[in-house]
Structures are given as C-alpha cells and as structure tokens.
Amino acid sequence: MKALVAIKRVVDYNVKIRVKADQSGVETANVKYSANPFDEIAVEEAVRLKEAGVVSEVVAVSVGPAAAQETLRTALAIGADRAILVQTDDEVQPLAVAKILKHLAEAETPDLVILGKQAIDDDSNQTGQMLAALLGWAQGTFASKVVVEGGKVLVTREIDGGLETVALTLPAVVTTDLRLNEPRYASLPNIMKAKKKPLTVVPVAETGVDVAPRLTTLKVEEPAKRSAGVKVADVAALVDKLKNEAKVI
Amino acid sequence: MSVLVLAEHDGRALKPATLNTATAAVRLGGPVNLLVVGQGVGAVAEAAAQIAGVAKVLVADDAAYAHPLAEVLAPLVVSLADGHAAILAPATTTGKNVLPRVAAVLDVQQISEITAVLSADTFVRPIYAGNALATVQSKDALKVITVRTTAFDAAPATGGAAEIVTVSAAAAPSAVSAFVGQELAVSERPDLTAARIVISGGRGMQSGDNFHLLEKVADKLGAAVGASRAAVDAGFVSNDLQVGQTGKIVAPELYIAVGISGAIQHLAGMKDSKVIVAINKDEEAPIFQVADYGLVGDLFVELPKLSAALPSP
Ligand SMILES: Cc1cc2nc3c(=O)[nH]c(=O)nc-3n(C[C@H](O)[C@H](O)[C@H](O)COP(=O)(O)OP(=O)(O)OC[C@H]3O[C@@H](n4cnc5c(N)ncnc54)[C@H](O)[C@@H]3O)c2cc1C
Ligand SMILES: Nc1ncnc2c1ncn2[C@@H]1O[C@H](COP(=O)(O)O)[C@@H](O)[C@H]1O
C-alpha cells in the first residue's frame, strides 16, 4: 500500500517571531525555516510502516514556495521515496490545501494519508480533517499510535480526557500528535541519497484549485506583554504574597 | 439568522467549555441554538435549556451518537447548517476533530480558536503559539468557528428557558470508522481547563513518582495538576495533562510552574493566567520573565515546604 505524507515549510519552532511594525504580518525575512515538527513525525511514521513491510511507497507532498523543496528533501532524507511540490508564492489557507491534497490523493490513490495535527505557524489544526471530509474518508486525528491490520487502521488518539482508539476502514486520513514517534536524524549518506530521489514540481494552477484566501488578515499585533514580577526570598514570602497581595489563595 | 453551538458533554453533564462557547455565540448576534448530540442525553438537554441566552436546544439522541465520531457528527451538523449564520464549537479535542469536517463539506474556511469577536465576520485569533494575534475577516457567507474557551467568560448556567426540539437523528452508523475503546484518566482533582488554580510540573520533576510532591500542594489548594511536554514525553504523567501550544490552554487565577523552563510552546498554554508563580533552580530560566512571583530554589526542597506552609482545605 501507498502512503502520502503532507509536509509544510514553517518558521522553525526555535525562532522567536517578531510582528512587523506595520502590523501586516510577522517578520519572515532572514528567519530559519524547517519542516513543521508534526509533519516530520508524519514522515517518520510512514517510513516506519514501510520498514515494517506494511507500506510499499512513501510520497511526500508540500504546498508552498520553491524553497519548500528543501523541506521535501528533509522528508526524502528520513526515507520518503519521492516528493511532489505544488508550487505557489501565495498564502494557501487550510481549505485550499485540503483541496490540493485531495487532487493529489485522487491521482496517487494512497491507502493512507498522514498529516501533522497542526501547523505551528497558523495553528489551525484543520487540514487533515478537511481532507478526510472532501474525500469522504475516515479520520484518525491526534494519533499517538497507528496499527495497520486487515484493511483497517487502528488509531489511538490523544483526547482531552485521555486516550481513545478508533478503527478506520482504509483508505483513511491520520494526523499526528507529539507522542506518535520520535523522528530520526537523517544520516549524511541518506541526505546525499535524498538529493537524487525524484521531486516533481507542479504549478498550483495545474491542480485547478481556487486558492484565493477566504480569510483576510486585517492586522497582526503583538499580544500584551507580561512583565516579570518579583523574586521572593522563600516559601513563607511566597505564601504571604499569594494571600495578601495577589489574594488568590 | 441564528448561531448554532455544538455542545460538549460527557453523556451525563455539559462540559463548562459549552458555556464559554455560548458567550462567544451571543457576541456574534442573533438567537443562539445549542445542539446536543449523543445517546441518552435527555438530562444534558434539560441542563442546556437552562443556560442564559440560549433560544433553542436541538437534541439528536441516537445510539449512532454514543461516541462523538467526526464521521457521524459532521453530517448531522451539516444538515442543520441551513438558517444559521455561524456554527461554533469549543476548541476542545472533540470540537477540533469535528468542526473542520463540517467546514470542508460546507466549503467554508474555518476560523480556529478565536479569542475575540469584533463583529459578525471579524475575529481575533492567536498564531505562532500566541506570539502574534491576527485579526481576520471571513468572506464566507456561513462562519465556522472554534472558540478558545479561556478567552470568553462562562454564560450563566441557569436563568434561561429554551425550547427543546428533537432533530431527526438521520445517522446511519459510520461505515468507515468505529469506536474501539477509551482510556480516560480518572482524577479526583478539578478539570485542568476549568480549575481556579493549576500547578504544573516539568522535566525538573525527574520522575512520575515525584509528582506526589506536587499533588500534595494541589490537594491543599484544590488545584488541578498539569505538566510540560517534556514531563509527558518522559512518561511522568499522562498526555492529557500537557499544557501548551499543542496541549491544553489554561488561564486560571493562579498557575504554579515547577521545574519548567518556560519554552514559548509552554507559555502559549498558560501565559493568560491571572497570577503566575515559578519555582525553578535556575534563576535565568525564561519562565521567570512571565512570573509574578519567582522562587529560585530546588523544587525537592521547596515543594515540601510549600505544602507544609499551606493550611489544610
Ligand atoms: C511542535 C512542538 C510543540 C510543542 N508543544 C508543547 C506544549 O504544548 N507544551 C509544552 O510544555 N511544551 C511543548 N513543546 C516543547 C517545548 O519546546 C519544551 O521542550 C518543553 O516545554 C520543555 O519542558 P520543561 O520546561 O519541562 O523542560 P526543560 O526545558 O528541560 O526545563 C526543565 C526546567 O527544570 C528546572 N529544574 C531542574 N531540576 C530542578 C530542581 N531540582 N528544582 C527546580 N528546578 C529544576 C531546570 O532549571 C529547567 O528550567 C513543543 C515543542 C514542539 C517542537
Ligand atoms: N502548505 C502545506 N503543505 C503541505 N502540508 C500542509 C500545508 N498546510 C498544512 N499542511 C498539512 O496539514 C497539517 C495541519 O495544518 P493546519 O491545518 O494548517 O494546522 C500540517 O501539519 C501539514 O501536515
């Protein structure tokens, strides 16, 4: 069976982002980009399924600018077999990404599509669910365990109260949570090999999907800053402050 | 036009998140209809009808709804979309699972985790782990929205007298997905997202066993216990305790961070708390930059002192 993995190029999670002075967005010039951490987990999971003999081919896909080729190379270095970039310099919102992924899924006919649960830039947590809806497939979101057996995938999901397991008929969509696996570091030989793996670039127009944003960003602001308070000398001083100054206990 | 709110409940009682979402719905304008879906949810519907500001409670009671599977809930919500200007759900794991599926079928770009309603089509939502706040305007005729519950006060749970209407539960059991099982954490403590006081432990706790030091303080304060991702990943505590960008968002009156460095992903989940206390042995730890009261010290020394200094409840 084939697995399709969605991987987004995002500002690296270690970057302390800054809001632009004109409030039009966040500063993205000279900022480090990486693969969305949840998507690395998605690639790792697909590659593990391949190593276990469950999956025969792993295809990594991304929607974004030419620079997202680097992100796809990361996926290829982890062990994906080939990659597709749907290229555009415009902002593509989750609904449109889901439509593009649907288009690719119809062409590639994967049995499993694995996405991250959330892109750490827009924090939308939507695309996987939307893709499943558009395809009419089952969805296993926020996965911490994925087991493929007998035409089904058993997905253990991280939910507010604990864990839940669902059985999904394949083909299905899975979105990853942090505990699903720990992505490997790509070895140097694998990084070299990744350079030779096939990477197809498709202009977004070729997908026929209307990517015009439905949400207009009117402004982006910095949240109110919390100022550092005081250091207290000991537990007694702390309890006193909480009781008599903050009045919270 | 009305606003539809997907109620969150556990089959017996409404979850507090429903009340915060109702407040956001009222801000949108128009009558608020609350949808209660489940099996044997008569009591939940009765409670929902009491919420101040709710016009109608729509109840879909069917065995097919025994578990909130997105594949089953979404078609129901979609079938009720007509006549509504907006569909809202709390940004809980259930809301996040179901609502984008609704939005996609209706060809709507969902607006996730709003923290403010500026008008019927303009909202504020945090991006980049809450390091920026975006004001977004939706061009879709229908709005599909998840609500960050900490950003809205709870609607009064009583005082309303909504009409209860049964909606046809046209649900066929899902052909593509099935519920297999659940492992729910049982705790005597208050729910993390609704607690007045939260005390969280991080990697500095060193082990799950050491969390009892923190629990002693929690017991004295009637607090909920939370954790950083590092503490969850290390297996000290279960995943549902994770506070942060990709875990639970909390905003209690008092948040006590113990052995937590204060990574932006953690701050994203707690920096709107009213009062923040940090206990950390590293005086340079970033958590002190947001803490109202910082105690530099070894948690293994300070936690026992703290529980001793607090009166029994
Ligand atoms: C995609 C992504 C999503 C993430 N989501 C989340 C999230 O939702 N929530 C979250 O919390 N993190 C999240 N993280 C992880 C985050 O970046 C940090 O790694 C994590 O918060 C660190 O946890 P910590 O503070 O417990 O551990 P550390 O950073 O290791 O800090 C431990 C602290 O304990 C102190 N300490 C040690 N021993 C003692 C002692 N004896 N007494 C007192 N203090 C002591 C140390 O001084 C240190 O400050 C995410 C990361 C990524 C990449
Ligand atoms: N531009 C994109 N290219 C590839 N995958 C994406 C893109 N946007 C979102 N995704 C996938 O959808 C997941 C959830 O994203 P979001 O709904 O934006 O939070 C991500 O973790 C990715 O797996």
XYZ file of C-alpha atoms and ligand atoms in Angstrom:
638
model
C 0.000 0.000 0.000
C 0.971 3.590 -0.582
C 1.265 6.402 1.951
C 1.022 10.082 1.142
C 2.515 12.481 3.692
C 1.835 16.230 3.826
C 4.706 18.385 4.961
C 4.642 22.149 5.408
C 7.550 24.554 5.449
C 7.206 26.737 8.541
C 9.266 29.161 10.603
C 11.440 26.979 12.841
C 9.940 26.373 16.258
C 13.001 27.833 17.978
C 12.653 31.220 16.300
C 11.292 33.965 18.492
C 8.986 35.521 15.938
C 8.506 39.270 15.639
C 5.487 41.169 14.456
C 6.159 43.662 11.648
C 5.936 47.316 12.621
C 3.205 47.965 10.024
C 1.104 45.140 11.534
C 0.858 43.378 8.175
C 2.236 40.088 9.445
C 5.228 38.528 11.142
C 8.818 39.115 10.103
C 9.861 36.275 7.808
C 12.986 37.747 6.223
C 16.238 36.102 7.366
C 14.365 33.689 9.567
C 15.155 29.984 9.797
C 12.561 27.677 8.247
C 12.087 23.972 8.896
C 9.618 21.209 8.329
C 6.591 21.548 10.601
C 7.531 19.298 13.574
C 4.264 17.348 13.405
C 4.926 16.633 9.724
C 8.351 15.176 10.489
C 6.530 12.837 12.834
C 4.163 12.016 9.957
C 7.050 11.197 7.613
C 8.755 9.125 10.308
C 5.568 7.122 10.846
C 5.143 6.430 7.140
C 8.775 5.380 6.837
C 8.426 3.063 9.844
C 5.378 1.478 8.219
C 7.482 0.967 5.111
C 10.306 -0.566 7.130
C 7.759 -2.876 8.741
C 6.678 -4.038 5.298
C 3.185 -2.546 5.618
C 3.686 0.335 3.209
C 5.475 -0.051 -0.107
C 5.891 3.567 -1.136
C 6.006 6.872 0.745
C 5.247 10.042 -1.207
C 5.874 13.390 0.489
C 3.889 16.399 -0.695
C 4.051 20.080 0.103
C 2.211 23.190 -0.973
C 4.369 26.293 -0.909
C 7.193 28.292 -2.465
C 10.181 26.888 -4.351
C 12.114 26.847 -1.071
C 9.776 24.114 0.178
C 11.853 21.768 -1.976
C 14.372 21.817 0.885
C 11.632 20.755 3.274
C 10.715 17.898 0.962
C 14.382 16.877 0.808
C 14.245 16.510 4.597
C 11.377 14.069 4.138
C 13.309 12.201 1.458
C 16.323 12.019 3.778
C 14.177 10.483 6.521
C 13.152 7.837 3.994
C 10.301 9.010 1.746
C 10.651 7.625 -1.781
C 9.649 10.626 -3.841
C 8.185 14.072 -3.430
C 5.773 16.480 -5.044
C 5.797 20.228 -4.567
C 2.683 22.134 -5.530
C 4.338 25.467 -6.022
C 2.962 28.891 -5.226
C 4.246 32.025 -3.562
C 0.797 32.961 -2.317
C -0.650 32.157 1.068
C -2.724 28.978 0.814
C -5.259 28.513 3.614
C -6.146 25.094 5.061
C -9.330 24.548 2.998
C -7.421 25.170 -0.225
C -4.514 22.985 0.950
C -7.030 20.221 1.645
C -8.469 20.615 -1.867
C -4.990 20.409 -3.391
C -4.213 17.320 -1.304
C -7.492 15.793 -2.437
C -6.468 16.398 -6.034
C -3.131 14.655 -5.363
C -4.809 11.808 -3.483
C -7.086 11.161 -6.429
C -4.095 10.970 -8.744
C -1.871 8.941 -6.400
C -4.582 6.724 -4.829
C -2.823 6.236 -1.486
C -4.273 3.945 1.190
C -3.158 6.229 3.957
C -2.608 9.987 4.061
C -0.665 11.179 7.089
C -0.556 14.859 8.085
C 0.509 16.757 11.153
C -2.276 17.679 13.561
C -1.317 21.330 13.421
C 0.977 23.665 11.536
C 2.901 25.638 14.157
C 2.637 28.896 12.204
C -1.117 29.266 11.604
C -2.042 26.868 14.459
C -5.193 25.957 12.506
C -5.498 22.225 13.177
C -7.889 21.724 10.241
C -6.281 20.423 7.077
C -6.364 16.682 7.790
C -9.982 16.735 8.927
C -10.932 18.781 5.845
C -9.120 16.410 3.523
C -10.905 13.420 5.052
C -14.232 15.210 4.630
C -13.582 16.096 0.986
C -12.562 12.526 0.194
C -15.362 11.029 2.285
C -12.753 9.008 4.177
C -12.424 8.228 7.864
C -10.106 10.332 10.007
C -7.889 9.433 12.943
C -6.736 12.733 14.355
C -4.120 13.460 17.083
C -2.667 9.967 16.753
C -0.285 8.583 19.344
C -0.349 5.037 17.915
C -1.094 3.698 14.444
C -1.514 -0.008 13.669
C -2.477 -1.226 10.203
C -4.170 -4.603 10.135
C -6.621 -6.376 7.864
C -7.721 -3.477 5.682
C -8.149 -1.217 8.691
C -6.030 1.180 10.635
C -6.343 1.293 14.400
C -5.580 4.773 15.627
C -5.063 5.665 19.277
C -5.964 9.319 19.687
C -4.886 11.841 22.322
C -8.134 13.381 23.553
C -8.843 15.812 26.379
C -9.717 13.120 28.895
C -7.049 10.592 27.955
C -6.853 8.209 25.008
C -9.370 6.862 22.531
C -8.968 4.139 19.928
C -10.868 4.077 16.655
C -10.821 1.550 13.816
C -10.849 3.137 10.378
C -11.511 1.481 7.044
C -8.745 2.179 4.542
C -8.167 4.445 2.740
C -8.045 6.859 5.666
C -6.504 10.084 6.914
C -4.340 10.184 10.059
C -2.986 13.285 11.794
C -0.035 13.006 14.157
C 0.373 14.050 17.763
C 3.684 14.516 19.543
C 3.850 11.075 21.145
C 3.431 9.064 17.935
C 7.179 8.656 17.445
C 10.474 10.448 17.700
C 11.691 11.325 14.196
C 15.194 10.076 13.410
C 18.065 12.346 12.485
C 18.778 11.857 8.809
C 22.248 10.382 8.332
C 24.697 12.046 5.957
C 24.518 9.182 3.422
C 20.723 9.449 3.486
C 20.882 13.205 2.989
C 23.115 12.567 -0.050
C 20.755 9.889 -1.341
C 17.787 12.210 -0.877
C 19.300 14.627 -3.390
C 18.878 12.020 -6.107
C 15.330 10.970 -5.279
C 12.600 12.211 -7.637
C 10.984 15.539 -6.753
C 8.259 16.773 -9.070
C 7.227 20.420 -9.101
C 3.662 21.224 -10.142
C 2.466 24.829 -10.509
C -0.552 25.341 -8.284
C -2.665 26.389 -11.297
C -2.343 22.870 -12.684
C -4.345 21.469 -9.790
C -7.338 23.567 -10.787
C -7.930 24.525 -7.166
C -9.037 28.072 -6.403
C -6.607 29.149 -3.696
C -7.950 32.670 -3.170
C -7.945 33.239 0.605
C -11.308 33.200 2.327
C -9.907 34.872 5.406
C -8.405 38.315 5.032
C -5.848 39.246 7.643
C -6.641 42.813 8.616
C -3.778 43.134 11.054
C -1.296 41.211 13.143
C -0.382 42.503 16.555
C 1.857 41.566 19.389
C -0.003 40.228 22.399
C 0.084 42.207 25.616
C 3.441 41.586 27.231
C 3.568 40.171 30.726
C 6.154 41.911 32.750
C 8.394 39.924 35.023
C 7.336 40.266 38.638
C 9.428 39.877 41.722
C 11.622 37.157 43.125
C 10.620 36.078 46.579
C 13.155 35.018 49.172
C 11.462 31.890 50.421
C 8.253 29.877 50.653
C 6.957 31.973 53.546
C 7.297 35.156 51.490
C 5.608 33.460 48.544
C 2.620 32.304 50.582
C 2.327 35.756 52.104
C 2.285 37.421 48.648
C -0.291 34.985 47.308
C -2.518 35.529 50.319
C -2.195 39.222 50.978
C -1.058 40.858 47.729
C -2.481 38.723 44.899
C -5.283 37.369 47.100
C -5.510 34.157 45.083
C -5.230 31.648 47.936
C -30.267 34.284 11.448
C -29.275 32.116 14.370
C -25.965 30.853 15.622
C -25.519 27.129 16.204
C -23.302 25.867 19.040
C -22.175 22.263 19.242
C -22.457 21.432 22.939
C -19.710 19.449 24.633
C -20.759 16.903 27.239
C -19.836 13.510 28.612
C -23.270 11.955 28.208
C -24.336 12.963 31.720
C -23.449 16.615 32.092
C -22.499 19.590 29.974
C -18.825 20.480 29.930
C -18.032 24.028 31.098
C -16.484 24.710 27.658
C -20.037 24.840 26.290
C -20.798 27.865 28.481
C -17.778 29.818 27.256
C -18.674 28.989 23.671
C -22.239 30.175 24.269
C -20.858 33.566 25.315
C -18.886 33.842 22.070
C -22.048 32.877 20.176
C -24.064 35.617 21.890
C -21.419 38.152 20.824
C -21.983 37.169 17.198
C -25.578 38.343 17.479
C -28.818 36.550 16.677
C -30.555 33.801 18.623
C -28.279 31.022 19.893
C -29.260 27.405 19.273
C -27.434 24.700 21.166
C -27.029 21.279 19.582
C -26.791 18.334 21.967
C -25.793 15.101 20.239
C -25.413 11.756 21.967
C -27.184 8.730 23.291
C -29.423 9.120 26.307
C -28.716 12.819 26.596
C -32.107 13.959 27.905
C -30.612 15.324 31.125
C -27.899 17.144 29.216
C -30.521 18.781 27.011
C -32.502 19.843 30.101
C -29.383 21.468 31.526
C -28.613 23.118 28.204
C -32.076 24.676 28.135
C -31.269 26.477 31.403
C -28.264 28.349 30.001
C -28.962 32.059 29.858
C -29.100 33.380 26.314
C -29.937 30.116 24.593
C -33.046 30.261 22.394
C -33.418 26.641 21.383
C -31.845 23.332 22.286
C -31.687 20.903 19.386
C -31.352 17.309 20.549
C -30.204 14.400 18.421
C -30.434 11.318 20.601
C -29.454 8.086 18.924
C -27.317 5.002 19.511
C -25.265 6.047 16.483
C -24.136 9.067 18.520
C -22.916 7.111 21.540
C -19.375 8.270 20.745
C -18.574 11.602 19.133
C -17.108 10.221 15.895
C -16.449 13.035 13.439
C -17.665 10.894 10.551
C -21.111 10.630 12.206
C -21.410 14.047 13.850
C -20.311 16.142 10.889
C -23.164 15.123 8.523
C -25.686 15.902 11.267
C -24.238 19.359 11.886
C -24.090 19.983 8.136
C -27.772 19.044 7.822
C -28.630 21.700 10.424
C -26.494 24.463 8.907
C -29.369 25.986 6.976
C -30.792 29.055 8.690
C -27.643 29.601 10.738
C -25.186 32.411 10.168
C -22.455 30.651 12.122
C -21.571 27.289 13.621
C -19.417 27.258 16.738
C -17.749 24.614 18.862
C -15.306 24.865 21.735
C -11.689 24.251 20.704
C -11.551 21.005 22.647
C -10.256 17.815 21.063
C -13.849 16.980 20.081
C -14.542 20.383 18.556
C -11.210 20.372 16.736
C -11.905 16.914 15.371
C -15.446 17.504 14.165
C -15.739 21.120 13.062
C -13.192 21.251 10.205
C -15.024 18.259 8.723
C -18.218 20.297 8.832
C -16.494 23.339 7.347
C -14.988 21.430 4.429
C -18.310 19.872 3.433
C -19.902 23.328 3.510
C -16.938 24.772 1.575
C -16.083 27.176 4.393
C -12.646 28.169 5.655
C -12.893 27.564 9.398
C -11.648 30.201 11.833
C -9.794 28.309 14.552
C -9.578 29.185 18.249
C -10.909 32.713 18.219
C -10.147 34.820 21.277
C -12.387 37.776 20.424
C -15.434 38.596 18.319
C -15.064 42.050 16.757
C -18.123 41.821 14.520
C -20.207 39.133 12.835
C -17.390 38.472 10.361
C -14.227 39.692 12.079
C -12.359 37.818 14.783
C -9.082 37.726 16.651
C -7.081 34.523 16.811
C -3.605 33.712 18.075
C -0.990 32.434 15.613
C 2.628 31.305 16.106
C 1.981 29.852 19.551
C 0.251 33.030 20.652
C 3.257 35.214 19.855
C 1.069 37.149 17.459
C -2.621 37.948 17.349
C -4.246 38.068 13.925
C -7.428 39.974 13.198
C -9.153 38.095 10.386
C -12.241 38.810 8.354
C -14.147 35.942 6.804
C -15.552 36.177 3.277
C -17.627 33.018 3.668
C -21.383 33.544 3.972
C -21.505 30.990 6.782
C -18.915 31.164 9.549
C -17.496 28.003 11.080
C -15.577 28.799 14.247
C -13.838 27.064 17.128
C -13.598 29.049 20.331
C -10.704 29.298 22.762
C -12.715 28.883 25.918
C -10.306 30.730 28.228
C -10.931 33.921 26.253
C -14.665 34.075 26.982
C -16.489 34.132 30.301
C -18.884 31.314 31.011
C -22.524 32.092 30.218
C -24.713 31.724 33.318
C -25.691 28.049 33.574
C -29.162 28.977 34.793
C -31.768 31.618 34.124
C -32.658 30.532 30.616
C -35.732 28.652 29.473
C -35.003 27.424 25.991
C -37.366 25.331 23.983
C -36.141 21.752 23.456
C -36.579 20.475 19.921
C -35.791 16.968 18.776
C -33.966 16.893 15.480
C -34.182 13.834 13.321
C -31.157 11.738 14.019
C -30.695 10.685 10.446
C -27.498 8.937 11.364
C -26.530 5.678 9.862
C -23.706 4.245 11.942
C -20.481 5.241 10.277
C -19.440 2.783 7.619
C -15.835 3.908 7.668
C -14.986 4.400 11.314
C -15.791 2.674 14.578
C -15.148 3.386 18.215
C -12.956 0.681 19.764
C -12.164 1.852 23.260
C -11.178 4.579 25.651
C -8.752 5.012 28.494
C -9.912 8.006 30.426
C -7.785 9.388 33.200
C -9.735 9.350 36.441
C -8.906 12.085 38.864
C -10.464 13.482 41.986
C -8.993 16.837 41.118
C -10.721 19.619 39.220
C -10.554 19.618 35.441
C -7.392 21.278 34.172
C -9.127 23.711 31.841
C -11.755 24.748 34.388
C -9.690 24.840 37.596
C -9.180 28.048 39.579
C -5.643 27.003 40.449
C -3.267 24.870 38.369
C 0.110 23.527 39.455
C 2.258 22.042 36.699
C 5.465 20.062 36.762
C 8.168 19.820 34.134
C 11.256 17.837 33.369
C 12.713 19.085 36.649
C 10.351 16.732 38.485
C 12.615 13.885 37.313
C 10.019 11.112 37.626
C 6.333 10.370 37.782
C 6.695 9.295 41.400
C 7.971 12.729 42.328
C 4.698 14.232 41.122
C 3.273 13.293 44.533
C 5.214 16.288 45.923
C 3.235 18.462 43.573
C -0.025 16.653 44.258
C 0.322 17.384 47.971
C 0.340 21.087 47.176
C -2.512 20.604 44.708
C -4.597 18.885 47.412
C -4.075 21.775 49.818
C -5.072 24.326 47.168
C -7.824 22.349 45.472
C -5.761 22.713 42.326
C -5.605 20.779 39.073
C -2.292 19.235 38.052
C -0.702 19.967 34.691
C 2.616 19.284 33.017
C 5.031 20.405 30.334
C 5.535 18.423 27.160
C 8.900 17.219 28.442
C 7.232 15.703 31.522
C 4.591 13.999 29.371
C 7.080 12.739 26.772
C 9.220 11.297 29.565
C 6.185 9.369 30.760
C 5.953 11.093 34.178
C 2.249 11.807 33.652
C -0.426 11.151 31.035
C -0.746 13.133 27.825
C -3.981 14.857 28.777
C -2.068 16.918 31.362
C 0.068 18.713 28.768
C -0.303 22.464 28.889
C 0.814 24.469 25.875
C 0.554 25.417 22.222
C -0.316 21.892 21.249
C -1.816 20.744 24.523
C -4.378 22.382 26.769
C -4.820 26.114 27.078
C -5.410 27.221 30.653
C -5.959 30.610 32.244
C -6.573 30.031 35.950
C -6.452 32.605 38.729
C -3.161 31.076 39.827
C -0.687 28.997 37.805
C 2.325 27.485 39.540
C 5.088 26.204 37.240
C 7.525 23.869 38.945
C 10.707 22.691 37.233
C 9.529 24.129 33.921
C 11.931 26.268 31.898
C 9.289 28.324 30.091
C 9.641 27.449 26.393
C 7.355 29.520 24.150
C 5.283 26.426 23.419
C 4.584 26.041 27.122
C 3.955 29.757 27.696
C 1.398 29.647 24.861
C -0.784 27.493 27.062
C -0.639 29.426 30.345
C 0.512 32.998 29.912
C -3.004 34.379 30.208
C -3.240 33.096 33.782
C -4.033 35.867 36.240
C -1.133 35.207 38.602
C 1.906 33.101 37.674
C 4.343 31.575 40.155
C 7.545 29.851 39.060
C 9.732 27.588 41.129
C 12.995 26.815 39.380
C 16.575 26.309 40.479
C 17.933 28.229 37.503
C 17.466 31.930 38.104
C 17.953 32.567 34.372
C 15.044 30.303 33.363
C 12.758 32.148 30.886
C 9.711 31.247 32.970
C 10.768 33.998 35.406
C 10.172 36.579 32.661
C 6.443 35.944 32.863
C 6.153 35.032 36.532
C 4.609 37.463 39.003
C 6.362 35.667 41.821
C 9.540 33.717 41.256
C 11.157 31.419 43.760
C 14.696 30.364 42.884
C 15.349 27.069 44.544
C 15.405 23.301 44.395
C 11.872 22.029 43.965
C 12.633 18.982 46.098
C 13.285 21.357 48.990
C 10.668 23.997 48.207
C 7.619 21.841 47.408
C 7.541 20.099 50.817
C 7.949 23.493 52.477
C 5.112 24.878 50.402
C 2.675 22.099 51.231
C 3.616 22.457 54.903
C 3.007 26.212 54.812
C -0.473 25.908 53.324
C -3.460 25.291 55.552
C -5.461 22.112 55.062
C -8.558 22.752 52.939
C 5.824 21.230 17.799
C 6.120 21.423 19.249
C 5.057 21.544 20.115
C 5.280 21.688 21.483
N 4.206 21.808 22.308
C 4.414 21.956 23.631
C 3.329 22.119 24.534
O 2.155 22.124 24.133
N 3.597 22.242 25.858
C 4.888 22.243 26.353
O 5.067 22.349 27.573
N 5.929 22.110 25.522
C 5.724 21.961 24.175
N 6.811 21.791 23.362
C 8.142 21.575 23.973
C 8.871 22.826 24.405
O 9.582 23.365 23.325
C 9.877 22.478 25.533
O 10.763 21.487 25.071
C 9.206 21.969 26.804
O 8.174 22.839 27.201
C 10.248 21.863 27.915
O 9.665 21.300 29.071
P 10.310 21.607 30.512
O 10.288 23.066 30.758
O 9.640 20.720 31.482
O 11.785 21.037 30.350
P 13.168 21.807 30.322
O 13.188 22.848 29.282
O 14.223 20.760 30.286
O 13.222 22.560 31.710
C 13.351 21.919 32.941
C 13.499 23.011 33.993
O 13.519 22.416 35.288
C 14.455 23.114 36.093
N 14.868 22.189 37.139
C 15.545 21.022 37.000
N 15.723 20.441 38.199
C 15.170 21.256 39.116
C 15.044 21.211 40.533
N 15.520 20.184 41.241
N 14.414 22.220 41.153
C 13.916 23.277 40.452
N 14.015 23.368 39.120
C 14.635 22.374 38.450
C 15.560 23.495 35.147
O 16.282 24.611 35.642
C 14.787 23.814 33.867
O 14.468 25.191 33.804
C 6.604 21.696 21.986
C 7.673 21.595 21.105
C 7.435 21.458 19.751
C 8.608 21.364 18.820
N 1.075 24.181 2.702
C 1.044 22.916 3.154
N 1.765 21.959 2.528
C 1.757 20.682 2.966
N 1.059 20.273 4.027
C 0.315 21.188 4.684
C 0.268 22.543 4.286
N -0.555 23.197 5.141
C -0.984 22.277 6.035
N -0.465 21.068 5.768
C -0.658 19.805 6.499
O -1.776 19.944 7.349
C -1.386 19.837 8.718
C -2.254 20.717 9.587
O -2.103 22.068 9.222
P -3.089 23.228 9.718
O -4.464 22.740 9.453
O -2.707 24.423 8.897
O -2.789 23.421 11.182
C 0.098 20.132 8.716
O 0.740 19.529 9.821
C 0.533 19.525 7.396
O 0.692 18.117 7.501
